[in-house]
């Protein structure tokens, strides 16, 4: 590709026409409706810098709070903490306020309590077209916050059954799959979502998909292209995230801690995770943000070509990005019992590991010999148990036993 960044590709494909049309309308008549049309076009295209310019122009000419939610997100992506705090104190949209509190300041406890209050008291309903859109906005933010916390996301089916709901949930699933280790199921959905955004000319959506994908794939070239694009768009939050991702891929810290915005606990946590994986030091994310470490755990193993045993939906043994397979899948089942319950406990349940086999003990030790260096691989069991996808699609008796055993152990430890 001869383009230096996605901005050039966007303009070259004439996707820029939507913005130009909106700008012409606003130039002819500077009113609230035309400003909304322009801001929606710029939001879809991820242009934080131009959104900021027009919002400041509105402040100068009109001076009211018509576009306070837009100002919040511009301050967020610009990493202007003081401006963000000032606007946050004035906003009446408590759903957006909860989103900012969690996604920037890392205050997920406060954010979830605020959402519970909004739902319980029916607050902010007048700020959305109807009850369904209000409920969708509420649940979308709740899903993002629970992901930051590394929790299982329980979706109320009724909320997502509309066309808009299905579209929003698909976009979220692509992101959630990466943080919960569902790489085998991820590729097809990712490609479909990317094509959808390209067909609409939605650069913002394209960027949101490409960065995490490039990170877990260790794609330095794409991350460098994204850095140029984010810088041009004025999206400092995504620029800093991309630089941290690229640091892990390259194996060197490309940031100074002073580059991080003050009080942005989310970016600071990501930075500390990046430093920990580069130095080998142990780091535990804050109690309100444990989920931030999940994608880094998977990315590190994929980028460094390290093995791990995955319980995400199905049982799989990986070496970096490649799935390791044996002639019999029961070899990996034996490994799962050893890694989760220990060798002695595995020997007591050979009938589950090798059902119907005449000499299961012999088969068990053969399996251990086949496994070789993989016998002591780390597992993603802590992540998948928290996120609720531990062996979700495995239905055999061995899987049911492991699920109940691990659940019992967690209950005893609680």
Tab-separated table of C-alpha atoms in Angstrom:
chain	number	residue	atom	x	y	z
A	1	UNK	CA	0.000	0.000	0.000
A	2	UNK	CA	1.401	3.390	-0.983
A	3	UNK	CA	-0.684	5.319	1.557
A	4	UNK	CA	1.132	6.703	4.584
A	5	UNK	CA	-1.973	6.293	6.741
A	6	UNK	CA	-5.665	5.456	6.649
A	7	UNK	CA	-6.558	9.141	6.380
A	8	UNK	CA	-5.132	9.184	2.848
A	9	UNK	CA	-6.996	5.984	1.964
A	10	UNK	CA	-10.211	7.480	3.319
A	11	UNK	CA	-9.936	10.639	1.182
A	12	UNK	CA	-8.757	8.754	-1.892
A	13	UNK	CA	-11.883	6.580	-1.769
A	14	UNK	CA	-14.104	9.697	-1.668
A	15	UNK	CA	-15.492	8.812	1.761
A	16	UNK	CA	-14.586	12.404	2.595
A	17	UNK	CA	-17.696	13.522	0.655
A	18	UNK	CA	-19.973	13.088	3.664
A	19	UNK	CA	-17.934	15.514	5.739
A	20	UNK	CA	-17.733	18.045	2.894
A	21	UNK	CA	-21.502	17.988	2.432
A	22	UNK	CA	-22.056	18.486	6.157
A	23	UNK	CA	-19.579	21.361	6.255
A	24	UNK	CA	-21.291	23.097	3.325
A	25	UNK	CA	-24.660	22.824	5.069
A	26	UNK	CA	-23.259	24.351	8.270
A	27	UNK	CA	-21.542	27.149	6.329
A	28	UNK	CA	-24.882	28.064	4.749
A	29	UNK	CA	-26.842	27.917	7.992
A	30	UNK	CA	-25.078	27.718	11.357
A	31	UNK	CA	-27.795	25.976	13.383
A	32	UNK	CA	-28.131	23.079	15.834
A	33	UNK	CA	-29.437	20.597	13.256
A	34	UNK	CA	-26.603	21.180	10.798
A	35	UNK	CA	-24.021	21.120	13.586
A	36	UNK	CA	-25.372	17.720	14.718
A	37	UNK	CA	-25.152	16.409	11.142
A	38	UNK	CA	-21.528	17.567	10.898
A	39	UNK	CA	-20.511	16.166	14.286
A	40	UNK	CA	-22.032	12.774	13.476
A	41	UNK	CA	-20.038	12.648	10.243
A	42	UNK	CA	-16.821	13.547	12.066
A	43	UNK	CA	-17.523	11.079	14.873
A	44	UNK	CA	-18.067	8.293	12.351
A	45	UNK	CA	-14.721	9.171	10.852
A	46	UNK	CA	-12.859	9.525	14.136
A	47	UNK	CA	-11.703	13.105	13.521
A	48	UNK	CA	-11.282	14.420	17.061
A	49	UNK	CA	-9.337	17.506	15.953
A	50	UNK	CA	-12.063	18.823	13.620
A	51	UNK	CA	-14.805	17.970	16.118
A	52	UNK	CA	-12.963	20.077	18.695
A	53	UNK	CA	-12.647	22.961	16.242
A	54	UNK	CA	-16.382	23.076	15.490
A	55	UNK	CA	-17.410	22.590	19.114
A	56	UNK	CA	-15.245	25.540	20.134
A	57	UNK	CA	-16.799	27.553	17.290
A	58	UNK	CA	-20.268	26.710	18.619
A	59	UNK	CA	-19.207	27.847	22.088
A	60	UNK	CA	-17.916	31.097	20.610
A	61	UNK	CA	-21.012	31.847	18.504
A	62	UNK	CA	-23.857	30.333	20.555
A	63	UNK	CA	-22.388	29.529	23.962
A	64	UNK	CA	-24.882	26.948	25.211
A	65	UNK	CA	-24.527	23.304	26.336
A	66	UNK	CA	-26.282	21.727	23.343
A	67	UNK	CA	-23.299	19.535	22.544
A	68	UNK	CA	-21.935	18.802	25.995
A	69	UNK	CA	-21.776	14.990	25.424
A	70	UNK	CA	-19.715	15.574	22.271
A	71	UNK	CA	-17.426	17.915	24.199
A	72	UNK	CA	-16.946	15.193	26.805
A	73	UNK	CA	-15.745	12.655	24.268
A	74	UNK	CA	-13.505	15.183	22.533
A	75	UNK	CA	-11.871	15.975	25.890
A	76	UNK	CA	-11.612	12.221	26.542
A	77	UNK	CA	-9.839	11.372	23.287
A	78	UNK	CA	-7.724	14.529	23.474
A	79	UNK	CA	-6.622	13.398	26.971
A	80	UNK	CA	-7.420	16.869	28.323
A	81	UNK	CA	-8.060	15.815	31.918
A	82	UNK	CA	-8.881	19.239	33.361
A	83	UNK	CA	-11.328	20.052	30.586
A	84	UNK	CA	-12.854	16.593	30.940
A	85	UNK	CA	-13.391	17.034	34.687
A	86	UNK	CA	-14.960	20.446	34.146
A	87	UNK	CA	-17.448	19.186	31.561
A	88	UNK	CA	-18.153	16.032	33.579
A	89	UNK	CA	-19.279	18.131	36.540
A	90	UNK	CA	-21.872	19.868	34.316
A	91	UNK	CA	-23.251	16.988	32.287
A	92	UNK	CA	-26.733	15.705	33.009
A	93	UNK	CA	-26.367	12.535	30.943
A	94	UNK	CA	-25.505	10.047	33.669
A	95	UNK	CA	-25.014	7.153	31.248
A	96	UNK	CA	-22.229	8.998	29.452
A	97	UNK	CA	-20.861	10.175	32.806
A	98	UNK	CA	-20.595	6.546	33.974
A	99	UNK	CA	-18.800	5.642	30.740
A	100	UNK	CA	-16.193	8.384	31.250
A	101	UNK	CA	-15.728	7.627	34.956
A	102	UNK	CA	-14.869	4.009	34.106
A	103	UNK	CA	-13.135	4.256	30.718
A	104	UNK	CA	-10.853	7.178	31.569
A	105	UNK	CA	-10.610	7.546	35.338
A	106	UNK	CA	-10.929	3.812	36.067
A	107	UNK	CA	-13.701	4.315	38.646
A	108	UNK	CA	-15.707	1.247	37.691
A	109	UNK	CA	-17.377	0.814	41.097
A	110	UNK	CA	-18.781	4.336	41.010
A	111	UNK	CA	-19.770	3.947	37.360
A	112	UNK	CA	-21.735	0.723	37.910
A	113	UNK	CA	-23.493	2.208	40.952
A	114	UNK	CA	-24.475	5.197	38.819
A	115	UNK	CA	-25.865	2.952	36.065
A	116	UNK	CA	-27.863	0.960	38.617
A	117	UNK	CA	-29.383	4.211	39.854
A	118	UNK	CA	-30.176	5.349	36.303
A	119	UNK	CA	-31.952	2.064	35.593
A	120	UNK	CA	-33.723	1.899	38.950
A	121	UNK	CA	-35.068	5.447	38.761
A	122	UNK	CA	-35.526	5.635	34.981
A	123	UNK	CA	-33.206	8.637	34.728
A	124	UNK	CA	-32.178	10.331	31.446
A	125	UNK	CA	-34.985	8.707	29.431
A	126	UNK	CA	-35.768	12.091	27.865
A	127	UNK	CA	-32.267	12.255	26.371
A	128	UNK	CA	-32.879	9.302	24.031
A	129	UNK	CA	-35.437	8.794	21.213
A	130	UNK	CA	-37.300	6.027	23.049
A	131	UNK	CA	-37.045	3.550	25.905
A	132	UNK	CA	-35.350	0.873	23.768
A	133	UNK	CA	-32.518	3.195	22.705
A	134	UNK	CA	-32.120	4.379	26.319
A	135	UNK	CA	-31.899	0.776	27.506
A	136	UNK	CA	-29.440	-0.087	24.721
A	137	UNK	CA	-27.194	2.848	25.682
A	138	UNK	CA	-27.358	1.787	29.330
A	139	UNK	CA	-26.463	-1.841	28.620
A	140	UNK	CA	-23.724	-0.956	26.117
A	141	UNK	CA	-21.895	1.093	28.724
A	142	UNK	CA	-22.443	-1.612	31.343
A	143	UNK	CA	-20.866	-4.218	29.036
A	144	UNK	CA	-17.784	-2.026	28.519
A	145	UNK	CA	-17.399	-1.455	32.246
A	146	UNK	CA	-17.735	-5.141	33.068
A	147	UNK	CA	-15.101	-5.900	30.464
A	148	UNK	CA	-12.723	-3.476	32.202
A	149	UNK	CA	-13.389	-5.487	35.355
A	150	UNK	CA	-12.851	-8.801	33.536
A	151	UNK	CA	-16.325	-9.994	34.473
A	152	UNK	CA	-18.800	-12.203	32.688
A	153	UNK	CA	-21.070	-10.192	30.414
A	154	UNK	CA	-24.688	-11.257	30.765
A	155	UNK	CA	-26.769	-9.744	27.991
A	156	UNK	CA	-30.509	-9.232	28.272
A	157	UNK	CA	-31.685	-10.669	24.931
A	158	UNK	CA	-34.578	-8.214	24.623
A	159	UNK	CA	-32.182	-5.283	24.621
A	160	UNK	CA	-30.155	-6.527	21.665
A	161	UNK	CA	-32.855	-7.998	19.421
A	162	UNK	CA	-33.499	-4.832	17.367
A	163	UNK	CA	-31.419	-4.159	14.255
A	164	UNK	CA	-29.529	-1.408	16.076
A	165	UNK	CA	-29.017	-3.681	19.079
A	166	UNK	CA	-27.638	-6.494	16.934
A	167	UNK	CA	-25.219	-4.103	15.246
A	168	UNK	CA	-23.959	-2.700	18.550
A	169	UNK	CA	-23.583	-6.152	20.108
A	170	UNK	CA	-21.628	-7.511	17.144
A	171	UNK	CA	-19.126	-4.662	17.455
A	172	UNK	CA	-18.761	-5.385	21.162
A	173	UNK	CA	-18.323	-9.102	20.605
A	174	UNK	CA	-15.306	-8.490	18.372
A	175	UNK	CA	-13.623	-6.582	21.197
A	176	UNK	CA	-14.724	-8.977	23.950
A	177	UNK	CA	-13.398	-12.022	22.081
A	178	UNK	CA	-9.839	-10.699	22.227
A	179	UNK	CA	-9.914	-10.098	25.970
A	180	UNK	CA	-11.372	-13.561	26.631
A	181	UNK	CA	-9.081	-15.582	24.351
A	182	UNK	CA	-11.617	-16.557	21.676
A	183	UNK	CA	-9.234	-16.258	18.730
A	184	UNK	CA	-10.531	-19.218	16.733
A	185	UNK	CA	-14.025	-17.692	16.662
A	186	UNK	CA	-12.764	-14.147	16.204
A	187	UNK	CA	-11.413	-14.073	12.637
A	188	UNK	CA	-14.631	-14.478	10.648
A	189	UNK	CA	-16.572	-11.972	12.740
A	190	UNK	CA	-13.682	-9.493	12.529
A	191	UNK	CA	-13.542	-9.692	8.716
A	192	UNK	CA	-17.310	-9.204	8.432
A	193	UNK	CA	-17.246	-6.184	10.741
A	194	UNK	CA	-14.288	-4.633	8.912
A	195	UNK	CA	-16.015	-5.000	5.535
A	196	UNK	CA	-19.147	-3.395	6.980
A	197	UNK	CA	-17.221	-0.346	8.187
A	198	UNK	CA	-15.314	-0.051	4.911
A	199	UNK	CA	-18.574	-0.185	2.944
A	200	UNK	CA	-19.936	2.686	5.054
A	201	UNK	CA	-16.703	4.647	4.929
A	202	UNK	CA	-16.597	4.670	8.725
A	203	UNK	CA	-12.933	5.333	9.432
A	204	UNK	CA	-13.609	5.530	13.171
A	205	UNK	CA	-15.033	2.007	13.170
A	206	UNK	CA	-12.181	0.713	11.022
A	207	UNK	CA	-9.628	2.126	13.442
A	208	UNK	CA	-11.399	0.673	16.498
A	209	UNK	CA	-11.205	-2.768	14.913
A	210	UNK	CA	-7.693	-2.589	13.499
A	211	UNK	CA	-5.728	-1.517	16.572
A	212	UNK	CA	-6.544	-4.430	18.920
A	213	UNK	CA	-6.244	-6.906	16.025
A	214	UNK	CA	-2.820	-5.562	15.055
A	215	UNK	CA	-1.787	-5.752	18.716
A	216	UNK	CA	-2.665	-9.395	19.335
A	217	UNK	CA	-1.187	-10.317	15.938
A	218	UNK	CA	2.061	-8.452	16.655
A	219	UNK	CA	1.628	-6.454	13.433
A	220	UNK	CA	4.135	-3.611	13.852
A	221	UNK	CA	3.570	-2.163	10.356
A	222	UNK	CA	-0.169	-1.677	10.928
A	223	UNK	CA	0.405	-0.226	14.404
A	224	UNK	CA	2.870	2.313	12.967
A	225	UNK	CA	0.342	3.292	10.295
A	226	UNK	CA	-2.310	3.690	12.961
A	227	UNK	CA	0.004	5.929	14.997
A	228	UNK	CA	0.291	8.334	12.054
A	229	UNK	CA	-3.467	8.303	11.539
A	230	UNK	CA	-4.355	8.882	15.202
A	231	UNK	CA	-1.891	11.770	15.367
A	232	UNK	CA	-3.485	13.388	12.315
A	233	UNK	CA	-6.980	12.890	13.758
A	234	UNK	CA	-6.033	14.374	17.140
A	235	UNK	CA	-6.980	11.172	18.990
A	236	UNK	CA	-4.318	11.181	21.694
A	237	UNK	CA	-5.950	8.472	23.817
A	238	UNK	CA	-5.803	5.949	20.955
A	239	UNK	CA	-2.361	7.230	19.944
A	240	UNK	CA	-0.968	6.460	23.396
A	241	UNK	CA	-2.671	3.037	23.480
A	242	UNK	CA	-1.194	2.205	20.065
A	243	UNK	CA	2.263	3.312	21.166
A	244	UNK	CA	2.040	1.015	24.192
A	245	UNK	CA	0.906	-1.861	21.985
A	246	UNK	CA	3.792	-1.205	19.597
A	247	UNK	CA	6.202	-1.127	22.543
A	248	UNK	CA	5.352	-4.729	23.414
A	249	UNK	CA	5.592	-5.806	19.772
A	250	UNK	CA	9.010	-4.183	19.362
A	251	UNK	CA	10.232	-5.154	22.804
A	252	UNK	CA	11.130	-1.612	23.903
A	253	UNK	CA	9.366	1.150	25.809
A	254	UNK	CA	8.514	3.869	23.276
A	255	UNK	CA	6.854	6.124	25.862
A	256	UNK	CA	7.848	8.216	28.825
A	257	UNK	CA	5.578	7.939	31.844
A	258	UNK	CA	5.305	11.735	31.729
A	259	UNK	CA	3.504	11.407	28.373
A	260	UNK	CA	0.459	9.950	30.123
A	261	UNK	CA	-2.378	12.347	31.016
A	262	UNK	CA	-2.859	12.967	34.757
A	263	UNK	CA	-5.564	10.971	36.550
A	264	UNK	CA	-6.174	8.710	33.555
A	265	UNK	CA	-6.047	5.457	35.506
A	266	UNK	CA	-6.941	3.339	32.466
A	267	UNK	CA	-3.967	4.459	30.356
A	268	UNK	CA	-1.694	4.327	33.399
A	269	UNK	CA	-2.738	0.727	34.053
A	270	UNK	CA	-2.051	-0.199	30.436
A	271	UNK	CA	1.363	1.465	30.701
A	272	UNK	CA	2.233	-0.468	33.860
A	273	UNK	CA	1.148	-3.714	32.182
A	274	UNK	CA	3.329	-2.944	29.198
A	275	UNK	CA	6.325	-2.180	31.435
A	276	UNK	CA	5.756	-5.381	33.415
A	277	UNK	CA	5.790	-7.568	30.302
A	278	UNK	CA	8.901	-5.810	28.988
A	279	UNK	CA	10.845	-6.116	32.238
A	280	UNK	CA	9.461	-9.383	33.590
A	281	UNK	CA	8.361	-7.660	36.800
A	282	UNK	CA	5.117	-8.723	38.438
A	283	UNK	CA	2.284	-6.211	38.253
A	284	UNK	CA	-1.306	-6.582	39.419
A	285	UNK	CA	-3.837	-4.119	37.909
A	286	UNK	CA	-5.941	-2.030	40.323
A	287	UNK	CA	-8.875	-3.796	41.957
A	288	UNK	CA	-11.363	-1.886	39.789
A	289	UNK	CA	-9.578	-2.708	36.506
A	290	UNK	CA	-8.493	-6.367	36.596
A	291	UNK	CA	-9.812	-7.027	33.089
A	292	UNK	CA	-7.279	-4.707	31.451
A	293	UNK	CA	-4.561	-7.302	31.927
A	294	UNK	CA	-6.380	-10.057	30.027
A	295	UNK	CA	-5.661	-8.913	26.464
A	296	UNK	CA	-2.047	-8.168	27.416
A	297	UNK	CA	-1.651	-11.725	28.728
A	298	UNK	CA	-2.842	-13.226	25.445
A	299	UNK	CA	-0.964	-10.707	23.284
A	300	UNK	CA	2.309	-11.368	25.086
A	301	UNK	CA	2.058	-15.112	24.516
A	302	UNK	CA	1.106	-14.680	20.850
A	303	UNK	CA	3.740	-12.034	20.111
A	304	UNK	CA	6.511	-13.908	21.945
A	305	UNK	CA	5.454	-17.266	20.464
A	306	UNK	CA	4.874	-18.791	23.899
A	307	UNK	CA	2.667	-21.846	24.598
A	308	UNK	CA	-0.480	-21.854	26.713
A	309	UNK	CA	-3.488	-24.061	27.353
A	310	UNK	CA	-6.763	-22.330	26.563
A	311	UNK	CA	-10.206	-23.025	28.022
A	312	UNK	CA	-11.881	-20.239	26.018
A	313	UNK	CA	-15.117	-21.829	24.761
A	314	UNK	CA	-13.275	-24.993	23.737
A	315	UNK	CA	-10.167	-26.752	25.004
A	316	UNK	CA	-7.154	-25.910	22.838
A	317	UNK	CA	-3.367	-25.974	23.220
A	318	UNK	CA	-1.625	-23.034	21.577
A	319	UNK	CA	1.977	-22.211	20.774
A	320	UNK	CA	1.856	-18.503	20.055
A	321	UNK	CA	-0.835	-18.082	17.382
A	322	UNK	CA	-0.704	-21.719	16.242
A	323	UNK	CA	-2.935	-24.435	17.672
A	324	UNK	CA	-0.974	-27.559	18.653
A	325	UNK	CA	-2.815	-30.771	17.727
A	326	UNK	CA	-2.109	-34.429	18.441
A	327	UNK	CA	-3.408	-37.580	16.774
A	328	UNK	CA	-5.841	-37.950	19.669
A	329	UNK	CA	-7.529	-34.953	21.299
A	330	UNK	CA	-7.507	-36.921	24.564
A	331	UNK	CA	-3.853	-35.932	24.965
A	332	UNK	CA	-4.952	-32.313	25.480
A	333	UNK	CA	-7.798	-33.453	27.753
A	334	UNK	CA	-5.230	-35.246	29.918
A	335	UNK	CA	-3.178	-32.057	30.012
A	336	UNK	CA	-6.218	-30.084	31.151
A	337	UNK	CA	-6.773	-32.449	34.101
A	338	UNK	CA	-3.101	-32.284	35.095
A	339	UNK	CA	-2.895	-28.490	34.883
A	340	UNK	CA	-6.178	-27.865	36.712
A	341	UNK	CA	-6.368	-30.710	39.235
A	342	UNK	CA	-2.875	-32.166	39.422
A	343	UNK	CA	-1.447	-35.512	38.306
A	344	UNK	CA	-2.763	-37.557	41.230
A	345	UNK	CA	-6.312	-36.300	40.779
A	346	UNK	CA	-6.085	-36.933	37.037
A	347	UNK	CA	-5.118	-40.556	37.708
A	348	UNK	CA	-8.281	-40.957	39.793
A	349	UNK	CA	-10.460	-39.919	36.845
A	350	UNK	CA	-8.916	-41.814	33.939
A	351	UNK	CA	-12.367	-43.158	33.073
A	352	UNK	CA	-13.361	-39.619	32.095
A	353	UNK	CA	-10.155	-38.822	30.228
A	354	UNK	CA	-9.998	-42.129	28.319
A	355	UNK	CA	-13.505	-43.633	28.396
A	356	UNK	CA	-13.788	-47.195	27.136
A	357	UNK	CA	-10.004	-47.714	26.939
A	358	UNK	CA	-8.739	-51.096	28.194
A	359	UNK	CA	-5.601	-49.709	29.845
A	360	UNK	CA	-6.253	-46.002	30.565
A	361	UNK	CA	-3.262	-45.681	32.902
A	362	UNK	CA	-0.896	-46.668	30.088
A	363	UNK	CA	-2.616	-44.242	27.721
A	364	UNK	CA	-2.292	-41.505	30.316
A	365	UNK	CA	1.484	-41.875	30.620
A	366	UNK	CA	1.783	-42.082	26.841
A	367	UNK	CA	-0.089	-38.790	26.629
A	368	UNK	CA	2.305	-37.188	29.097
A	369	UNK	CA	5.255	-38.362	26.998
A	370	UNK	CA	3.670	-36.914	23.846
A	371	UNK	CA	3.170	-33.587	25.585
A	372	UNK	CA	6.844	-33.195	26.465
A	373	UNK	CA	7.603	-29.518	27.179
A	374	UNK	CA	3.905	-28.608	27.019
A	375	UNK	CA	3.231	-30.455	30.260
A	376	UNK	CA	3.881	-27.333	32.356
A	377	UNK	CA	2.296	-24.643	30.152
A	378	UNK	CA	0.398	-21.816	31.840
A	379	UNK	CA	-3.353	-21.669	31.283
A	380	UNK	CA	-5.962	-18.977	30.757
A	381	UNK	CA	-8.288	-20.639	33.283
A	382	UNK	CA	-8.329	-17.602	35.646
A	383	UNK	CA	-9.348	-15.329	32.759
A	384	UNK	CA	-11.997	-17.599	31.262
A	385	UNK	CA	-13.502	-18.400	34.643
A	386	UNK	CA	-13.914	-14.706	35.398
A	387	UNK	CA	-15.280	-13.934	31.941
A	388	UNK	CA	-17.677	-16.876	31.939
A	389	UNK	CA	-16.475	-18.671	28.795
A	390	UNK	CA	-14.596	-21.504	30.524
A	391	UNK	CA	-15.221	-24.590	28.309
A	392	UNK	CA	-18.557	-23.017	27.346
A	393	UNK	CA	-18.949	-25.097	24.191
A	394	UNK	CA	-17.602	-28.417	25.491
A	395	UNK	CA	-20.415	-30.890	26.262
A	396	UNK	CA	-18.603	-34.184	26.989
A	397	UNK	CA	-18.511	-35.750	30.441
A	398	UNK	CA	-14.863	-34.810	31.083
A	399	UNK	CA	-15.710	-31.143	30.485
A	400	UNK	CA	-18.750	-31.234	32.764
A	401	UNK	CA	-16.595	-32.734	35.496
A	402	UNK	CA	-13.898	-30.064	35.120
A	403	UNK	CA	-16.499	-27.287	35.174
A	404	UNK	CA	-18.090	-28.596	38.370
A	405	UNK	CA	-14.706	-29.283	40.014
A	406	UNK	CA	-13.380	-25.800	39.293
A	407	UNK	CA	-16.653	-24.214	40.356
A	408	UNK	CA	-16.541	-26.131	43.656
A	409	UNK	CA	-12.939	-25.076	44.249
A	410	UNK	CA	-13.778	-21.426	43.574
A	411	UNK	CA	-16.694	-21.649	46.023
A	412	UNK	CA	-14.411	-23.076	48.739
A	413	UNK	CA	-11.826	-20.345	48.117
A	414	UNK	CA	-14.358	-17.507	48.160
